[in-house]
Tab-separated table of C-alpha atoms and ligand atoms in Angstrom:
chain	number	residue	atom	x	y	z
R	1295	MET	CA	85.657	23.360	-56.015
R	1296	TYR	CA	83.744	25.163	-58.752
R	1297	ARG	CA	80.088	25.704	-57.904
R	1298	SER	CA	78.673	26.266	-61.390
R	1299	LEU	CA	79.269	25.212	-64.968
R	1300	ALA	CA	79.998	28.855	-65.829
R	1301	GLU	CA	82.860	28.964	-63.294
R	1302	THR	CA	84.089	25.583	-64.472
R	1303	ARG	CA	84.084	26.745	-68.081
R	1304	GLN	CA	86.043	29.843	-67.230
R	1305	ALA	CA	88.693	27.743	-65.570
R	1306	LEU	CA	88.784	25.401	-68.551
R	1307	GLN	CA	89.017	28.243	-71.021
R	1308	SER	CA	91.809	29.964	-69.152
R	1309	GLY	CA	93.724	26.698	-69.259
R	1310	LYS	CA	93.848	26.494	-65.451
R	1311	THR	CA	92.535	22.965	-65.552
R	1312	ASN	CA	91.134	20.334	-67.872
R	1313	ILE	CA	88.257	17.901	-67.541
R	1314	VAL	CA	90.444	14.936	-66.605
R	1315	GLU	CA	92.029	16.947	-63.826
R	1316	LEU	CA	88.638	18.203	-62.686
R	1317	THR	CA	87.303	14.671	-62.599
R	1318	ARG	CA	90.271	13.576	-60.502
R	1319	THR	CA	89.544	16.372	-58.041
R	1320	TYR	CA	85.969	15.151	-57.655
R	1321	LEU	CA	87.150	11.566	-57.273
R	1322	GLN	CA	89.444	12.710	-54.487
R	1323	SER	CA	86.679	14.689	-52.847
R	1324	ILE	CA	84.400	11.630	-52.947
R	1325	GLN	CA	87.090	9.642	-51.160
R	1326	GLU	CA	87.612	12.327	-48.545
R	1327	HIS	CA	83.870	12.430	-47.873
R	1328	SER	CA	83.194	8.714	-47.924
R	1329	HIS	CA	81.682	8.988	-44.409
R	1330	LEU	CA	78.704	10.794	-45.998
R	1331	ASN	CA	77.831	7.522	-47.793
R	1332	ALA	CA	76.459	9.481	-50.739
R	1333	PHE	CA	77.952	7.256	-53.444
R	1334	LEU	CA	77.137	3.568	-53.747
R	1335	GLU	CA	79.691	3.173	-56.503
R	1336	VAL	CA	82.180	5.403	-58.246
R	1337	PHE	CA	82.786	4.789	-61.954
R	1338	THR	CA	86.446	5.851	-61.799
R	1339	GLU	CA	87.747	4.399	-65.057
R	1340	ASP	CA	84.740	5.214	-67.192
R	1341	ALA	CA	84.570	8.741	-65.813
R	1342	LEU	CA	88.227	9.370	-66.606
R	1343	ARG	CA	87.778	7.929	-70.080
R	1344	GLN	CA	84.764	10.176	-70.718
R	1345	ALA	CA	86.713	13.131	-69.335
R	1346	ALA	CA	89.610	12.488	-71.710
R	1347	MET	CA	87.188	12.347	-74.632
R	1348	ALA	CA	85.515	15.566	-73.539
R	1349	ASP	CA	88.948	17.233	-73.336
R	1350	GLN	CA	89.706	16.083	-76.854
R	1351	LYS	CA	86.446	17.493	-78.157
R	1352	ARG	CA	87.209	20.807	-76.447
R	1353	GLN	CA	90.592	20.936	-78.061
R	1354	ALA	CA	89.062	20.138	-81.421
R	1355	GLY	CA	86.761	23.105	-80.911
R	1356	ASN	CA	83.466	21.242	-80.620
R	1357	PRO	CA	82.588	20.815	-76.941
R	1358	GLY	CA	79.104	19.559	-76.051
R	1359	LYS	CA	76.671	21.666	-74.064
R	1360	LEU	CA	77.651	19.913	-70.823
R	1361	SER	CA	81.379	19.840	-71.429
R	1362	GLY	CA	83.033	20.150	-68.019
R	1363	MET	CA	80.024	18.997	-66.046
R	1364	VAL	CA	80.633	16.062	-63.715
R	1365	ILE	CA	77.350	14.399	-62.816
R	1366	GLY	CA	76.178	11.709	-60.405
R	1367	LEU	CA	73.152	9.494	-61.026
R	1368	LYS	CA	70.582	8.460	-58.486
R	1369	ASP	CA	70.760	4.705	-58.194
R	1370	ASN	CA	67.440	4.165	-59.936
R	1371	LEU	CA	68.697	5.296	-63.355
R	1372	CYS	CA	70.124	2.715	-65.708
R	1373	TYR	CA	73.553	3.145	-67.260
R	1374	LYS	CA	74.483	0.364	-69.658
R	1375	GLY	CA	77.067	-2.069	-68.311
R	1376	HIS	CA	76.912	-0.590	-64.810
R	1377	LYS	CA	75.197	-1.872	-61.722
R	1378	VAL	CA	71.921	-0.359	-60.615
R	1379	SER	CA	70.056	-1.363	-57.463
R	1380	ALA	CA	67.470	1.280	-56.453
R	1381	SER	CA	69.297	0.908	-53.113
R	1382	SER	CA	67.615	-2.474	-52.703
R	1383	LYS	CA	68.997	-5.876	-51.940
R	1384	ILE	CA	66.521	-7.373	-54.399
R	1385	LEU	CA	68.543	-6.050	-57.344
R	1386	GLU	CA	71.772	-7.516	-56.020
R	1387	GLY	CA	74.194	-8.201	-58.835
R	1388	PHE	CA	71.968	-6.663	-61.519
R	1389	THR	CA	73.671	-4.769	-64.344
R	1390	SER	CA	71.835	-2.398	-66.687
R	1391	LEU	CA	71.303	-3.784	-70.167
R	1392	TYR	CA	70.746	-0.344	-71.626
R	1393	SER	CA	71.076	3.290	-70.596
R	1394	ALA	CA	68.240	5.541	-69.546
R	1395	THR	CA	67.398	8.115	-72.213
R	1396	VAL	CA	68.462	10.888	-69.833
R	1397	VAL	CA	71.864	9.266	-69.358
R	1398	GLU	CA	72.384	8.911	-73.098
R	1399	ARG	CA	71.480	12.554	-73.593
R	1400	LEU	CA	73.872	13.720	-70.871
R	1401	ILE	CA	76.727	11.708	-72.342
R	1402	ALA	CA	75.970	12.926	-75.863
R	1403	GLU	CA	76.606	16.465	-74.581
R	1404	ASP	CA	79.931	15.476	-72.958
R	1405	ALA	CA	78.879	15.194	-69.324
R	1406	VAL	CA	81.084	12.928	-67.220
R	1407	ILE	CA	79.093	10.332	-65.251
R	1408	ILE	CA	80.991	9.843	-62.016
R	1409	GLY	CA	78.962	7.268	-60.125
R	1410	ARG	CA	75.674	6.146	-58.661
R	1411	LEU	CA	74.156	7.774	-55.647
R	1412	ASN	CA	72.507	6.331	-52.573
R	1413	CYS	CA	68.752	6.827	-52.140
R	1414	ASP	CA	65.784	5.399	-50.297
R	1415	GLU	CA	64.938	1.897	-51.497
R	1416	PHE	CA	62.919	2.177	-54.729
R	1417	ALA	CA	62.716	5.936	-54.065
R	1418	MET	CA	60.332	5.369	-51.158
R	1419	GLY	CA	61.159	7.651	-48.283
R	1420	SER	CA	61.921	11.156	-47.118
R	1421	SER	CA	65.093	10.670	-45.113
R	1422	ASN	CA	67.315	8.200	-46.943
R	1423	GLU	CA	66.961	5.881	-43.943
R	1424	ASN	CA	65.309	3.263	-46.163
R	1425	SER	CA	68.396	2.401	-48.206
R	1426	ALA	CA	69.649	-1.186	-47.994
R	1427	PHE	CA	73.149	0.313	-48.051
R	1428	GLY	CA	73.048	2.558	-45.019
R	1429	ASN	CA	72.075	6.105	-44.205
R	1430	VAL	CA	73.391	9.119	-46.074
R	1431	GLN	CA	74.629	11.831	-43.713
R	1432	HIS	CA	73.663	15.460	-43.885
R	1433	PRO	CA	76.774	17.403	-44.930
R	1434	LEU	CA	76.425	19.936	-42.101
R	1435	ASP	CA	75.556	17.647	-39.185
R	1436	LYS	CA	76.046	13.930	-38.983
R	1437	ALA	CA	73.078	13.490	-36.639
R	1438	LEU	CA	70.682	14.792	-39.283
R	1439	VAL	CA	69.056	13.165	-42.290
R	1440	PRO	CA	69.783	14.656	-45.722
R	1441	GLY	CA	66.185	14.178	-46.852
R	1442	GLY	CA	65.037	11.667	-49.420
R	1443	SER	CA	64.577	9.842	-51.473
R	1444	SER	CA	67.318	11.437	-53.630
R	1445	GLY	CA	69.418	12.031	-50.490
R	1446	GLY	CA	72.719	10.934	-52.004
R	1447	SER	CA	72.143	13.220	-55.000
R	1448	ALA	CA	71.502	16.307	-52.855
R	1449	VAL	CA	74.418	15.591	-50.518
R	1450	ALA	CA	76.839	14.936	-53.381
R	1451	VAL	CA	76.050	18.322	-54.922
R	1452	ALA	CA	76.001	20.214	-51.619
R	1453	ALA	CA	79.314	18.710	-50.498
R	1454	GLY	CA	81.044	19.277	-53.850
R	1455	LEU	CA	81.415	15.597	-54.775
R	1456	CYS	CA	80.075	16.337	-58.246
R	1457	LEU	CA	78.811	19.490	-59.924
R	1458	ALA	CA	75.267	18.224	-60.471
R	1459	ALA	CA	73.168	15.131	-60.012
R	1460	LEU	CA	70.025	13.594	-61.373
R	1461	GLY	CA	67.284	12.605	-58.991
R	1462	THR	CA	63.723	11.427	-59.370
R	1463	ASP	CA	60.645	12.997	-57.862
R	1464	THR	CA	57.420	11.091	-57.306
R	1465	GLY	CA	56.201	13.128	-54.367
R	1466	GLY	CA	59.076	15.441	-53.509
R	1467	SER	CA	62.195	13.321	-53.706
R	1468	ILE	CA	64.180	15.933	-55.617
R	1469	ARG	CA	62.850	19.028	-53.857
R	1470	GLN	CA	62.792	17.868	-50.245
R	1471	PRO	CA	66.451	16.748	-50.038
R	1472	ALA	CA	67.427	19.840	-52.050
R	1473	SER	CA	65.648	21.929	-49.408
R	1474	PHE	CA	67.368	20.108	-46.523
R	1475	CYS	CA	70.813	20.376	-48.112
R	1476	GLY	CA	70.633	23.940	-49.442
R	1477	VAL	CA	70.730	23.234	-53.169
R	1478	VAL	CA	68.382	23.686	-56.141
R	1479	GLY	CA	66.033	20.833	-57.071
R	1480	LEU	CA	63.744	20.833	-60.089
R	1481	LYS	CA	60.832	18.508	-60.805
R	1482	PRO	CA	59.764	19.081	-64.406
R	1483	THR	CA	56.190	18.839	-65.719
R	1484	TYR	CA	54.895	15.288	-66.001
R	1485	GLY	CA	55.637	14.282	-69.582
R	1486	ARG	CA	58.597	16.629	-70.047
R	1487	VAL	CA	61.436	14.146	-69.430
R	1488	SER	CA	61.633	10.514	-70.569
R	1489	ARG	CA	61.579	7.869	-67.841
R	1490	TRP	CA	62.928	5.149	-70.125
R	1491	GLY	CA	65.565	3.411	-68.045
R	1492	CYS	CA	64.327	4.818	-64.751
R	1493	ILE	CA	63.301	2.139	-62.248
R	1494	ALA	CA	59.597	2.797	-61.840
R	1495	TYR	CA	57.977	3.565	-58.500
R	1496	ALA	CA	54.607	5.172	-59.367
R	1497	SER	CA	54.419	5.704	-63.091
R	1498	SER	CA	51.747	8.393	-63.204
R	1499	PHE	CA	53.882	10.535	-60.850
R	1500	ASP	CA	57.581	9.785	-61.481
R	1501	GLN	CA	59.724	12.478	-63.112
R	1502	ILE	CA	63.486	12.785	-63.445
R	1503	GLY	CA	65.124	16.142	-62.761
R	1504	PRO	CA	68.370	17.881	-61.858
R	1505	ILE	CA	69.843	18.805	-58.481
R	1506	THR	CA	72.372	21.623	-58.826
R	1507	ASN	CA	73.988	24.532	-56.994
R	1508	ASN	CA	72.150	27.133	-59.053
R	1509	VAL	CA	69.250	27.684	-61.417
R	1510	ASP	CA	71.410	28.159	-64.536
R	1511	ASP	CA	72.842	24.656	-64.320
R	1512	SER	CA	69.395	23.251	-63.703
R	1513	ALA	CA	68.023	24.982	-66.806
R	1514	LEU	CA	70.828	23.675	-68.973
R	1515	ILE	CA	70.447	20.091	-67.780
R	1516	LEU	CA	66.696	20.205	-68.316
R	1517	GLU	CA	67.229	21.504	-71.845
R	1518	VAL	CA	69.479	18.532	-72.570
R	1519	ILE	CA	67.346	15.776	-71.027
R	1520	ALA	CA	63.835	17.012	-71.936
R	1521	GLY	CA	61.769	16.139	-74.949
R	1522	GLN	CA	60.196	13.324	-76.865
R	1523	ASP	CA	61.486	9.809	-76.814
R	1524	GLU	CA	60.049	6.890	-78.708
R	1525	TYR	CA	60.473	4.695	-75.613
R	1526	ASP	CA	58.227	6.711	-73.289
R	1527	SER	CA	54.761	7.332	-74.655
R	1528	THR	CA	53.798	9.723	-71.840
R	1529	LEU	CA	56.018	12.430	-73.305
R	1530	SER	CA	54.448	15.612	-74.566
R	1531	THR	CA	54.856	17.091	-78.027
R	1532	VAL	CA	55.122	20.601	-76.520
R	1533	PRO	CA	58.473	21.874	-77.883
R	1534	VAL	CA	61.445	22.000	-75.511
R	1535	GLN	CA	62.691	25.542	-75.141
R	1536	GLU	CA	66.236	26.733	-74.686
R	1537	TYR	CA	65.709	27.207	-70.973
R	1538	SER	CA	69.315	28.189	-70.329
R	1539	GLN	CA	69.114	31.023	-72.862
R	1540	ASN	CA	65.902	32.495	-71.501
R	1541	LEU	CA	66.672	33.050	-67.871
R	1542	ALA	CA	66.232	36.799	-67.696
R	1543	PHE	CA	63.087	37.634	-65.756
R	1544	LYS	CA	61.545	41.014	-66.377
R	1545	GLY	CA	58.394	42.742	-65.295
R	1546	LYS	CA	55.988	42.328	-62.444
R	1547	THR	CA	54.089	39.207	-61.744
R	1548	LYS	CA	51.220	37.759	-59.735
R	1549	ILE	CA	52.084	35.133	-57.185
R	1550	ALA	CA	49.761	33.121	-54.990
R	1551	TYR	CA	50.531	31.439	-51.732
R	1552	LEU	CA	48.291	28.803	-50.234
R	1553	LYS	CA	46.863	30.183	-47.051
R	1554	ASP	CA	46.216	26.680	-45.764
R	1555	CYS	CA	49.906	25.807	-46.156
R	1556	LEU	CA	51.177	28.903	-44.395
R	1557	GLU	CA	48.700	28.443	-41.579
R	1558	SER	CA	49.173	24.711	-41.193
R	1559	GLU	CA	49.982	23.605	-37.687
R	1560	GLY	CA	53.010	21.528	-38.576
R	1561	LEU	CA	54.900	24.431	-40.171
R	1562	ASP	CA	57.995	25.590	-38.289
R	1563	PRO	CA	57.208	29.155	-37.090
R	1564	ALA	CA	60.663	30.360	-38.149
R	1565	ILE	CA	60.010	29.146	-41.700
R	1566	ARG	CA	56.609	30.831	-41.676
R	1567	ALA	CA	58.213	34.102	-40.583
R	1568	SER	CA	60.922	33.891	-43.263
R	1569	MET	CA	58.299	33.170	-45.896
R	1570	GLU	CA	56.282	36.191	-44.838
R	1571	ALA	CA	59.397	38.345	-44.975
R	1572	LEU	CA	60.054	37.039	-48.478
R	1573	PHE	CA	56.494	37.907	-49.552
R	1574	ASP	CA	57.049	41.442	-48.283
R	1575	LYS	CA	60.269	41.697	-50.201
R	1576	LEU	CA	58.538	40.572	-53.385
R	1577	ARG	CA	55.755	43.077	-52.800
R	1578	ALA	CA	58.344	45.802	-52.300
R	1579	GLU	CA	59.724	44.838	-55.716
R	1580	GLY	CA	56.294	45.530	-57.199
R	1581	HIS	CA	54.893	42.008	-57.480
R	1582	ILE	CA	51.475	40.989	-56.285
R	1583	VAL	CA	51.631	38.287	-53.614
R	1584	GLU	CA	48.243	37.100	-52.414
R	1585	PRO	CA	46.766	34.308	-50.336
R	1586	VAL	CA	44.458	31.819	-52.026
R	1587	ASN	CA	42.438	28.979	-50.588
R	1588	PHE	CA	43.417	25.405	-51.090
R	1589	PRO	CA	40.835	23.362	-49.228
R	1590	TYR	CA	42.423	20.018	-50.118
R	1591	LEU	CA	45.611	20.194	-48.094
R	1592	ASP	CA	44.403	17.469	-45.705
R	1593	TYR	CA	43.771	15.138	-48.627
R	1594	VAL	CA	47.011	15.435	-50.571
R	1595	ILE	CA	48.949	12.913	-48.494
R	1596	PRO	CA	46.193	10.265	-48.273
R	1597	ALA	CA	45.449	10.545	-52.007
R	1598	TYR	CA	49.150	10.395	-52.840
R	1599	TYR	CA	49.791	7.318	-50.706
R	1600	VAL	CA	46.763	5.395	-51.986
R	1601	LEU	CA	47.665	6.038	-55.631
R	1602	THR	CA	51.431	5.636	-55.423
R	1603	THR	CA	51.279	2.430	-53.392
R	1604	ALA	CA	48.732	1.004	-55.850
R	1605	GLU	CA	51.064	1.780	-58.742
R	1606	ALA	CA	54.094	0.568	-56.813
R	1607	SER	CA	52.482	-2.783	-56.038
R	1608	SER	CA	52.077	-3.323	-59.756
R	1609	ASN	CA	55.498	-1.973	-60.766
R	1610	LEU	CA	57.371	-3.966	-58.135
R	1611	SER	CA	55.674	-7.274	-58.973
R	1612	ARG	CA	58.434	-7.850	-61.541
R	1613	TYR	CA	60.921	-8.500	-58.714
R	1614	ASP	CA	60.088	-12.151	-58.298
R	1615	GLY	CA	63.462	-13.753	-57.672
R	1616	ILE	CA	63.568	-14.960	-61.269
R	1617	HIS	CA	63.902	-12.083	-63.702
R	1618	PHE	CA	66.197	-9.712	-61.838
R	1619	GLY	CA	68.889	-9.764	-59.206
R	1620	TYR	CA	68.446	-11.534	-55.914
R	1621	ARG	CA	67.129	-15.078	-55.451
R	1622	SER	CA	66.766	-16.631	-52.024
R	1623	LYS	CA	69.021	-19.563	-51.251
R	1624	ARG	CA	66.047	-21.175	-49.523
R	1625	ALA	CA	63.991	-21.293	-52.741
R	1626	ILE	CA	63.049	-24.814	-53.788
R	1627	ASP	CA	60.025	-24.251	-56.036
R	1628	LEU	CA	58.122	-21.397	-57.667
R	1629	GLU	CA	56.228	-20.335	-54.583
R	1630	THR	CA	59.221	-20.325	-52.263
R	1631	THR	CA	61.257	-18.509	-54.925
R	1632	TYR	CA	58.730	-15.661	-54.885
R	1633	LYS	CA	58.126	-15.752	-51.190
R	1634	TYR	CA	61.646	-15.984	-49.797
R	1635	SER	CA	63.283	-13.817	-52.452
R	1636	ARG	CA	60.836	-11.000	-51.750
R	1637	THR	CA	60.907	-11.526	-47.983
R	1638	GLU	CA	64.678	-11.296	-47.911
R	1639	GLY	CA	65.149	-8.849	-50.797
R	1640	PHE	CA	62.735	-6.030	-49.966
R	1641	GLY	CA	63.088	-3.715	-46.974
R	1642	LYS	CA	60.360	-2.929	-44.472
R	1643	GLU	CA	59.019	0.272	-46.044
R	1644	VAL	CA	58.842	-1.248	-49.522
R	1645	LYS	CA	56.926	-4.234	-48.148
R	1646	ARG	CA	54.570	-1.921	-46.301
R	1647	ARG	CA	53.798	-0.068	-49.519
R	1648	ILE	CA	53.354	-3.188	-51.646
R	1649	MET	CA	50.875	-4.507	-49.095
R	1650	LEU	CA	49.041	-1.207	-48.855
R	1651	GLY	CA	48.929	-0.996	-52.650
R	1652	THR	CA	47.532	-4.486	-53.115
R	1653	PHE	CA	44.981	-3.766	-50.393
R	1654	VAL	CA	43.667	-0.564	-52.001
R	1655	LEU	CA	43.406	-2.369	-55.339
R	1656	SER	CA	41.718	-5.476	-53.950
R	1657	ALA	CA	38.231	-6.324	-55.215
R	1658	GLY	CA	36.231	-5.235	-52.198
R	1659	TYR	CA	38.119	-1.998	-51.585
R	1660	TYR	CA	38.991	-0.709	-55.037
R	1661	ASP	CA	36.129	1.782	-55.198
R	1662	ALA	CA	36.471	2.944	-51.622
R	1663	TYR	CA	40.182	3.727	-51.936
R	1664	TYR	CA	41.668	3.690	-55.401
R	1665	SER	CA	38.729	5.194	-57.311
R	1666	LYS	CA	38.126	7.713	-54.560
R	1667	ALA	CA	41.757	8.792	-54.577
R	1668	GLN	CA	41.630	9.221	-58.355
R	1669	LYS	CA	38.698	11.586	-57.912
R	1670	VAL	CA	40.525	13.512	-55.213
R	1671	ARG	CA	43.532	13.772	-57.517
R	1672	ARG	CA	41.321	15.256	-60.207
R	1673	LEU	CA	39.964	17.879	-57.797
R	1674	ILE	CA	43.454	18.791	-56.632
R	1675	ARG	CA	44.646	19.156	-60.203
R	1676	GLU	CA	41.681	21.266	-61.230
R	1677	GLN	CA	41.960	23.560	-58.243
R	1678	THR	CA	45.716	23.942	-58.730
R	1679	LEU	CA	45.374	24.711	-62.441
R	1680	ALA	CA	42.599	27.208	-61.730
R	1681	THR	CA	44.916	29.055	-59.323
R	1682	LEU	CA	47.655	29.009	-61.953
R	1683	LYS	CA	45.326	30.584	-64.501
R	1684	GLU	CA	45.062	33.626	-62.283
R	1685	TYR	CA	48.595	33.656	-60.908
R	1686	SER	CA	51.909	32.902	-62.614
R	1687	PHE	CA	53.340	31.040	-59.629
R	1688	ILE	CA	52.411	29.421	-56.364
R	1689	ILE	CA	55.034	30.070	-53.708
R	1690	GLY	CA	55.532	28.434	-50.324
R	1691	PRO	CA	57.956	26.509	-48.166
R	1692	THR	CA	59.244	23.259	-49.676
R	1693	THR	CA	59.102	21.452	-46.357
R	1694	PRO	CA	57.411	22.093	-43.006
R	1695	GLY	CA	60.753	21.970	-41.180
R	1696	THR	CA	64.498	21.727	-41.645
R	1697	ALA	CA	66.481	18.452	-41.678
R	1698	PHE	CA	65.469	16.254	-38.735
R	1699	PRO	CA	67.534	13.781	-36.685
R	1700	PHE	CA	67.944	10.159	-37.734
R	1701	GLY	CA	65.291	7.995	-36.153
R	1702	ALA	CA	62.932	10.912	-35.443
R	1703	HIS	CA	60.052	9.266	-37.323
R	1704	ALA	CA	61.208	5.676	-36.957
R	1705	ASN	CA	58.029	4.458	-35.276
R	1706	ASP	CA	55.553	6.633	-37.073
R	1707	PRO	CA	55.366	6.266	-40.856
R	1708	VAL	CA	52.496	8.761	-41.093
R	1709	LYS	CA	54.679	11.446	-39.533
R	1710	MET	CA	57.308	10.659	-42.129
R	1711	TYR	CA	54.692	10.873	-44.890
R	1712	LEU	CA	53.700	14.337	-43.657
R	1713	GLU	CA	57.192	15.557	-44.558
R	1714	ASP	CA	55.882	15.601	-48.145
R	1715	ILE	CA	52.805	17.687	-47.439
R	1716	TYR	CA	53.883	20.658	-49.574
R	1717	THR	CA	55.616	18.768	-52.351
R	1718	VAL	CA	53.093	16.099	-53.427
R	1719	GLN	CA	50.615	18.638	-54.821
R	1720	ALA	CA	52.848	19.257	-57.854
R	1721	ASN	CA	53.060	15.524	-58.562
R	1722	LEU	CA	49.331	14.983	-58.108
R	1723	ALA	CA	48.688	17.888	-60.499
R	1724	GLY	CA	51.541	16.998	-62.896
R	1725	ILE	CA	52.965	20.531	-62.808
R	1726	PRO	CA	56.600	21.681	-62.591
R	1727	ALA	CA	58.058	22.764	-59.256
R	1728	ILE	CA	61.437	23.896	-58.012
R	1729	SER	CA	63.012	24.213	-54.573
R	1730	LEU	CA	65.517	27.006	-53.972
R	1731	PRO	CA	67.680	27.806	-50.966
R	1732	ALA	CA	66.132	31.269	-50.794
R	1733	ILE	CA	65.341	31.753	-47.094
R	1734	LYS	CA	67.490	31.788	-44.010
R	1735	HIS	CA	66.594	29.730	-40.978
R	1736	PRO	CA	67.794	30.896	-37.540
R	1737	SER	CA	69.311	27.453	-36.863
R	1738	GLY	CA	71.697	28.019	-39.761
R	1739	LEU	CA	70.315	24.943	-41.505
R	1740	PRO	CA	69.144	25.255	-45.092
R	1741	SER	CA	65.447	25.601	-45.832
R	1742	GLY	CA	63.859	25.725	-49.266
R	1743	VAL	CA	61.334	27.906	-51.015
R	1744	GLN	CA	59.122	26.096	-53.491
R	1745	LEU	CA	57.725	27.613	-56.668
R	1746	MET	CA	55.125	25.839	-58.777
R	1747	SER	CA	53.808	26.921	-62.167
R	1748	ALA	CA	51.508	25.805	-64.980
R	1749	PRO	CA	52.298	22.683	-67.036
R	1750	PHE	CA	55.210	23.183	-69.463
R	1751	SER	CA	55.979	26.679	-68.204
R	1752	GLU	CA	59.520	25.724	-67.187
R	1753	THR	CA	60.959	28.786	-68.947
R	1754	GLU	CA	58.937	31.122	-66.732
R	1755	LEU	CA	59.525	28.976	-63.651
R	1756	LEU	CA	63.291	28.884	-64.095
R	1757	SER	CA	63.663	32.551	-64.950
R	1758	PHE	CA	61.606	33.596	-61.933
R	1759	ALA	CA	63.512	31.125	-59.748
R	1760	ARG	CA	66.750	32.698	-60.839
R	1761	TYR	CA	65.418	36.165	-60.125
R	1762	LEU	CA	64.260	35.033	-56.684
R	1763	SER	CA	67.643	33.471	-55.905
R	1764	ALA	CA	69.342	36.766	-56.708
R	1765	LEU	CA	66.903	38.743	-54.557
R	1766	ASN	CA	68.501	37.558	-51.342
X	1858	LIG	N1	58.805	10.823	-49.756
X	1858	LIG	C1	57.867	10.454	-50.764
X	1858	LIG	C2	57.610	8.978	-50.716
X	1858	LIG	O1	58.146	8.346	-49.891
X	1858	LIG	C3	58.352	10.878	-52.101
X	1858	LIG	C4	59.239	9.909	-52.746
X	1858	LIG	C5	59.654	10.303	-54.115
X	1858	LIG	O2	59.384	11.422	-54.561
X	1858	LIG	N2	60.257	9.369	-54.796
X	1858	LIG	O3	56.860	8.435	-51.485
């Protein structure tokens, strides 16, 4: 199986294969790995039709930028005429009426969309155990979680079921599973990529981004999906650069690491040691790597969960048993339609978050929780941006540990929430961040390095990420 678009292109150019044949190979691989439960649905016919068209365009001498790339979509991205469920029973039977902007842009550049990928219900989770359609297995060990919420996306790429996938990242859902599965996951700057057609979880956090085997493919996908869209007013007017053409990193740079993260109790000592070794390596290459203080580490998770659940409780109120998908058979009037459809349609974690969100927004508690969390968010953003004025990048581990066993946090949601301790900062601050499989863990399991950078500095972030990947 080819592990990059460059390799794929070479094979296509030499005439060794064509896109239809490639697509068939992936379809076969999906079948052979069905035990991983990464795909909720495979779009066999449509994928083969798109592949045939892409082959024709190649032959005619005008291939799109993504010609030869076979991509999977996280099941919270709409694709016209295809089912989408956010891995929830409440969207049972629902078919997308239009395509997400990102999907349209991928197809316009000749990508083949191969299917929809399992995830945590409504993208809420860090282990993919919250899907209504079963767990996704880690490709290296069936007892381990793949991470979440874009677990199916990370597994599909790691196991060679597609060349790349799209995920969404509200608090780490692209980077954390990428870290657990040993692939590259990029969360772009807030406002870089349109969310039109993405099923909303927490709208002031959500971003769509690629999961790939390498930085080059990530850069190319970002270049294709980024940029203004009349359907998403949060998008920035900052021009999209040709990320894939500007990946050469030169010179020496200044990198910060957050002392509080490296010293935090929950961090696996082996990851800490590998990070320190990596800092030394970077210093030996002539870069400055220095500790900085980040006194808000204890507040990132509480602030994140107050704000995202508040937003989720509003976003998910549209699932009422009337407008979309599932309606309870027990419904006899308006109230029972709402009540039973939601009771039966939503899973436990989603219900927990809707309740928490309505609580923090309720009249008597709004100021104590929601307003307070907004202020904390502001402090976190300001402190993070101040660090990024002095340093080009913030480096650290993506996750405090490697992939954990199924059920490990089953009775303790707060423990599960702490899995996101290093990733939510980028979402709270709205900055871009990438996870790379750039350190080795003694267990042999993958473990990611996270880089964060200033808003809209994806060119610098990607070029440095590529340099760092090659350093090992
Ligand atoms: N694990 C985090 C959560 O459960 C992040 C989810 C995400 O980024 N979509 O909210």
